[in-house]
Amino acid sequence: MTLSISEASKRSGCPAPTIRYYESIGLIAAPDRSRKGRRLFEPKDIHRLVFIRRCRDFGMTIGQVRSLMAASQQGTRACAPARAVIEDHLRAIRRQRAELRLLEASLQQVHSRCCEVCETGKNIPCTIFDDIGGQS
């Protein structure tokens, strides 16, 4: 059973332009084509697209997706390289969470200062602009 790109898109959750992009960068193999030149996708292609989409949903880079897909070809030896990719990505996510907590704390300070100073009813410039601009 072969599927058109629109059907592959529906089944995989990947927009058609994204599927074409993945093909252009070699993340998926170029599918067979109909006599009219239309792409024809097989169930294995859909499975691969779903895998790629899920990896991207997890925030993985194209390079990480490539590494996981390469690891999947290693049979019983696939676990170690796949685990390394996941561990690296978990470390990156944890770093991002820490950075976001710091960002949240900084923005909360900017907000609190505005609430304390600007809501006094006095006709003064808003502190947000000076705080963000580093002039406080």
PDB file of C-alpha atoms in Angstrom:
ATOM      1  CA  MET A   1       0.000   0.000   0.000  1.00  0.00           C
ATOM      2  CA  THR A   2       1.478   3.340  -1.017  1.00  0.00           C
ATOM      3  CA  LEU A   3       0.394   6.737   0.229  1.00  0.00           C
ATOM      4  CA  SER A   4       0.530  10.227  -1.218  1.00  0.00           C
ATOM      5  CA  ILE A   5       2.444  12.928   0.591  1.00  0.00           C
ATOM      6  CA  SER A   6      -0.800  14.419   1.897  1.00  0.00           C
ATOM      7  CA  GLU A   7      -1.833  11.058   3.355  1.00  0.00           C
ATOM      8  CA  ALA A   8       1.679  10.523   4.742  1.00  0.00           C
ATOM      9  CA  SER A   9       1.399  13.944   6.326  1.00  0.00           C
ATOM     10  CA  LYS A  10      -1.938  13.107   7.958  1.00  0.00           C
ATOM     11  CA  ARG A  11      -0.756   9.755   9.264  1.00  0.00           C
ATOM     12  CA  SER A  12       2.617  10.927  10.533  1.00  0.00           C
ATOM     13  CA  GLY A  13       1.681  14.360  11.841  1.00  0.00           C
ATOM     14  CA  CYS A  14       4.473  15.945   9.751  1.00  0.00           C
ATOM     15  CA  PRO A  15       3.464  18.749   7.398  1.00  0.00           C
ATOM     16  CA  ALA A  16       4.173  18.013   3.728  1.00  0.00           C
ATOM     17  CA  PRO A  17       6.852  20.744   3.462  1.00  0.00           C
ATOM     18  CA  THR A  18       8.613  19.189   6.455  1.00  0.00           C
ATOM     19  CA  ILE A  19       8.525  15.777   4.799  1.00  0.00           C
ATOM     20  CA  ARG A  20      10.074  17.284   1.667  1.00  0.00           C
ATOM     21  CA  TYR A  21      12.721  18.968   3.823  1.00  0.00           C
ATOM     22  CA  TYR A  22      13.576  15.700   5.593  1.00  0.00           C
ATOM     23  CA  GLU A  23      13.965  14.112   2.181  1.00  0.00           C
ATOM     24  CA  SER A  24      16.182  16.953   0.939  1.00  0.00           C
ATOM     25  CA  ILE A  25      18.579  16.601   3.896  1.00  0.00           C
ATOM     26  CA  GLY A  26      18.625  12.804   3.705  1.00  0.00           C
ATOM     27  CA  LEU A  27      16.808  12.181   6.964  1.00  0.00           C
ATOM     28  CA  ILE A  28      14.375  10.005   5.047  1.00  0.00           C
ATOM     29  CA  ALA A  29      15.137   8.169   1.843  1.00  0.00           C
ATOM     30  CA  ALA A  30      13.648   9.561  -1.324  1.00  0.00           C
ATOM     31  CA  PRO A  31      10.407   7.637  -1.799  1.00  0.00           C
ATOM     32  CA  ASP A  32       9.448   5.935  -5.000  1.00  0.00           C
ATOM     33  CA  ARG A  33       7.555   8.097  -7.454  1.00  0.00           C
ATOM     34  CA  SER A  34       4.440   7.539  -9.497  1.00  0.00           C
ATOM     35  CA  ARG A  35       4.492   7.879 -13.266  1.00  0.00           C
ATOM     36  CA  LYS A  36       3.355  11.452 -12.746  1.00  0.00           C
ATOM     37  CA  GLY A  37       6.272  12.106 -10.412  1.00  0.00           C
ATOM     38  CA  ARG A  38       4.331  12.108  -7.157  1.00  0.00           C
ATOM     39  CA  ARG A  39       5.963  10.716  -4.044  1.00  0.00           C
ATOM     40  CA  LEU A  40       4.705   7.311  -2.922  1.00  0.00           C
ATOM     41  CA  PHE A  41       5.202   6.494   0.741  1.00  0.00           C
ATOM     42  CA  GLU A  42       5.227   3.019   2.264  1.00  0.00           C
ATOM     43  CA  PRO A  43       4.120   2.144   5.828  1.00  0.00           C
ATOM     44  CA  LYS A  44       7.811   1.949   6.861  1.00  0.00           C
ATOM     45  CA  ASP A  45       8.213   5.566   5.711  1.00  0.00           C
ATOM     46  CA  ILE A  46       5.277   6.620   7.891  1.00  0.00           C
ATOM     47  CA  HIS A  47       6.805   4.811  10.862  1.00  0.00           C
ATOM     48  CA  ARG A  48      10.086   6.644  10.297  1.00  0.00           C
ATOM     49  CA  LEU A  49       8.313  10.007   9.966  1.00  0.00           C
ATOM     50  CA  VAL A  50       6.439   9.396  13.222  1.00  0.00           C
ATOM     51  CA  PHE A  51       9.722   8.527  14.914  1.00  0.00           C
ATOM     52  CA  ILE A  52      11.347  11.718  13.613  1.00  0.00           C
ATOM     53  CA  ARG A  53       8.348  13.849  14.602  1.00  0.00           C
ATOM     54  CA  ARG A  54       8.355  12.413  18.135  1.00  0.00           C
ATOM     55  CA  CYS A  55      12.091  13.097  18.457  1.00  0.00           C
ATOM     56  CA  ARG A  56      11.514  16.664  17.309  1.00  0.00           C
ATOM     57  CA  ASP A  57       8.567  16.967  19.739  1.00  0.00           C
ATOM     58  CA  PHE A  58      11.068  16.067  22.468  1.00  0.00           C
ATOM     59  CA  GLY A  59      13.183  18.996  21.246  1.00  0.00           C
ATOM     60  CA  MET A  60      15.942  16.919  19.702  1.00  0.00           C
ATOM     61  CA  THR A  61      18.119  18.377  16.997  1.00  0.00           C
ATOM     62  CA  ILE A  62      18.329  16.910  13.516  1.00  0.00           C
ATOM     63  CA  GLY A  63      21.789  15.640  14.466  1.00  0.00           C
ATOM     64  CA  GLN A  64      20.392  13.814  17.478  1.00  0.00           C
ATOM     65  CA  VAL A  65      17.645  12.304  15.327  1.00  0.00           C
ATOM     66  CA  ARG A  66      20.280  11.119  12.851  1.00  0.00           C
ATOM     67  CA  SER A  67      22.270   9.563  15.698  1.00  0.00           C
ATOM     68  CA  LEU A  68      19.226   7.724  17.044  1.00  0.00           C
ATOM     69  CA  MET A  69      18.279   6.494  13.595  1.00  0.00           C
ATOM     70  CA  ALA A  70      21.839   5.279  13.017  1.00  0.00           C
ATOM     71  CA  ALA A  71      21.805   3.539  16.392  1.00  0.00           C
ATOM     72  CA  SER A  72      18.542   1.810  15.516  1.00  0.00           C
ATOM     73  CA  GLN A  73      20.383   0.024  12.696  1.00  0.00           C
ATOM     74  CA  GLN A  74      22.846  -1.567  15.119  1.00  0.00           C
ATOM     75  CA  GLY A  75      20.498  -4.286  16.344  1.00  0.00           C
ATOM     76  CA  THR A  76      21.441  -5.564  19.784  1.00  0.00           C
ATOM     77  CA  ARG A  77      24.211  -2.961  20.072  1.00  0.00           C
ATOM     78  CA  ALA A  78      21.773  -0.055  19.638  1.00  0.00           C
ATOM     79  CA  CYS A  79      21.087   0.629  23.292  1.00  0.00           C
ATOM     80  CA  ALA A  80      24.373   2.257  24.318  1.00  0.00           C
ATOM     81  CA  PRO A  81      24.548   4.860  21.537  1.00  0.00           C
ATOM     82  CA  ALA A  82      20.812   5.572  21.806  1.00  0.00           C
ATOM     83  CA  ARG A  83      21.052   5.978  25.573  1.00  0.00           C
ATOM     84  CA  ALA A  84      23.974   8.390  25.133  1.00  0.00           C
ATOM     85  CA  VAL A  85      21.867  10.607  22.850  1.00  0.00           C
ATOM     86  CA  ILE A  86      18.997  10.608  25.352  1.00  0.00           C
ATOM     87  CA  GLU A  87      21.304  11.307  28.291  1.00  0.00           C
ATOM     88  CA  ASP A  88      22.899  14.234  26.449  1.00  0.00           C
ATOM     89  CA  HIS A  89      19.487  15.633  25.633  1.00  0.00           C
ATOM     90  CA  LEU A  90      18.303  15.244  29.226  1.00  0.00           C
ATOM     91  CA  ARG A  91      21.356  17.188  30.427  1.00  0.00           C
ATOM     92  CA  ALA A  92      20.576  19.949  27.920  1.00  0.00           C
ATOM     93  CA  ILE A  93      16.947  20.109  29.061  1.00  0.00           C
ATOM     94  CA  ARG A  94      18.037  20.326  32.689  1.00  0.00           C
ATOM     95  CA  ARG A  95      20.394  23.198  31.824  1.00  0.00           C
ATOM     96  CA  GLN A  96      17.571  24.969  29.992  1.00  0.00           C
ATOM     97  CA  ARG A  97      15.248  24.510  32.980  1.00  0.00           C
ATOM     98  CA  ALA A  98      17.845  26.060  35.287  1.00  0.00           C
ATOM     99  CA  GLU A  99      18.271  28.979  32.876  1.00  0.00           C
ATOM    100  CA  LEU A 100      14.495  29.435  32.690  1.00  0.00           C
ATOM    101  CA  ARG A 101      14.234  29.489  36.501  1.00  0.00           C
ATOM    102  CA  LEU A 102      16.832  32.295  36.585  1.00  0.00           C
ATOM    103  CA  LEU A 103      14.996  34.153  33.837  1.00  0.00           C
ATOM    104  CA  GLU A 104      11.717  33.797  35.725  1.00  0.00           C
ATOM    105  CA  ALA A 105      13.283  35.142  38.921  1.00  0.00           C
ATOM    106  CA  SER A 106      14.732  38.139  37.055  1.00  0.00           C
ATOM    107  CA  LEU A 107      11.441  38.944  35.361  1.00  0.00           C
ATOM    108  CA  GLN A 108       9.621  38.574  38.664  1.00  0.00           C
ATOM    109  CA  GLN A 109      11.953  41.188  40.159  1.00  0.00           C
ATOM    110  CA  VAL A 110      11.263  43.545  37.241  1.00  0.00           C
ATOM    111  CA  HIS A 111       7.527  43.010  37.681  1.00  0.00           C
ATOM    112  CA  SER A 112       7.625  43.435  41.460  1.00  0.00           C
ATOM    113  CA  ARG A 113       9.611  46.654  41.215  1.00  0.00           C
ATOM    114  CA  CYS A 114       7.089  48.022  38.719  1.00  0.00           C
ATOM    115  CA  CYS A 115       4.226  47.113  41.034  1.00  0.00           C
ATOM    116  CA  GLU A 116       5.953  48.779  44.006  1.00  0.00           C
ATOM    117  CA  VAL A 117       7.107  51.952  42.268  1.00  0.00           C
ATOM    118  CA  CYS A 118       4.761  52.586  39.355  1.00  0.00           C
ATOM    119  CA  GLU A 119       1.497  51.864  41.125  1.00  0.00           C
ATOM    120  CA  THR A 120       2.105  54.584  43.729  1.00  0.00           C
ATOM    121  CA  GLY A 121       0.049  56.957  41.656  1.00  0.00           C
ATOM    122  CA  LYS A 122       2.945  59.322  41.208  1.00  0.00           C
ATOM    123  CA  ASN A 123       3.617  60.499  37.690  1.00  0.00           C
ATOM    124  CA  ILE A 124       6.979  58.754  37.146  1.00  0.00           C
ATOM    125  CA  PRO A 125       8.380  56.770  34.223  1.00  0.00           C
ATOM    126  CA  CYS A 126       7.737  53.037  34.373  1.00  0.00           C
ATOM    127  CA  THR A 127      10.643  51.154  35.957  1.00  0.00           C
ATOM    128  CA  ILE A 128      10.360  48.209  33.540  1.00  0.00           C
ATOM    129  CA  PHE A 129      12.208  50.059  30.790  1.00  0.00           C
ATOM    130  CA  ASP A 130      15.117  51.051  33.021  1.00  0.00           C
ATOM    131  CA  ASP A 131      15.280  47.613  34.658  1.00  0.00           C
ATOM    132  CA  ILE A 132      15.371  45.738  31.376  1.00  0.00           C
ATOM    133  CA  GLY A 133      17.752  48.286  29.872  1.00  0.00           C
ATOM    134  CA  GLY A 134      20.101  47.890  32.835  1.00  0.00           C
ATOM    135  CA  GLN A 135      19.803  51.480  34.068  1.00  0.00           C
ATOM    136  CA  SER A 136      18.314  50.867  37.497  1.00  0.00           C
TER     137      SER A 136
END
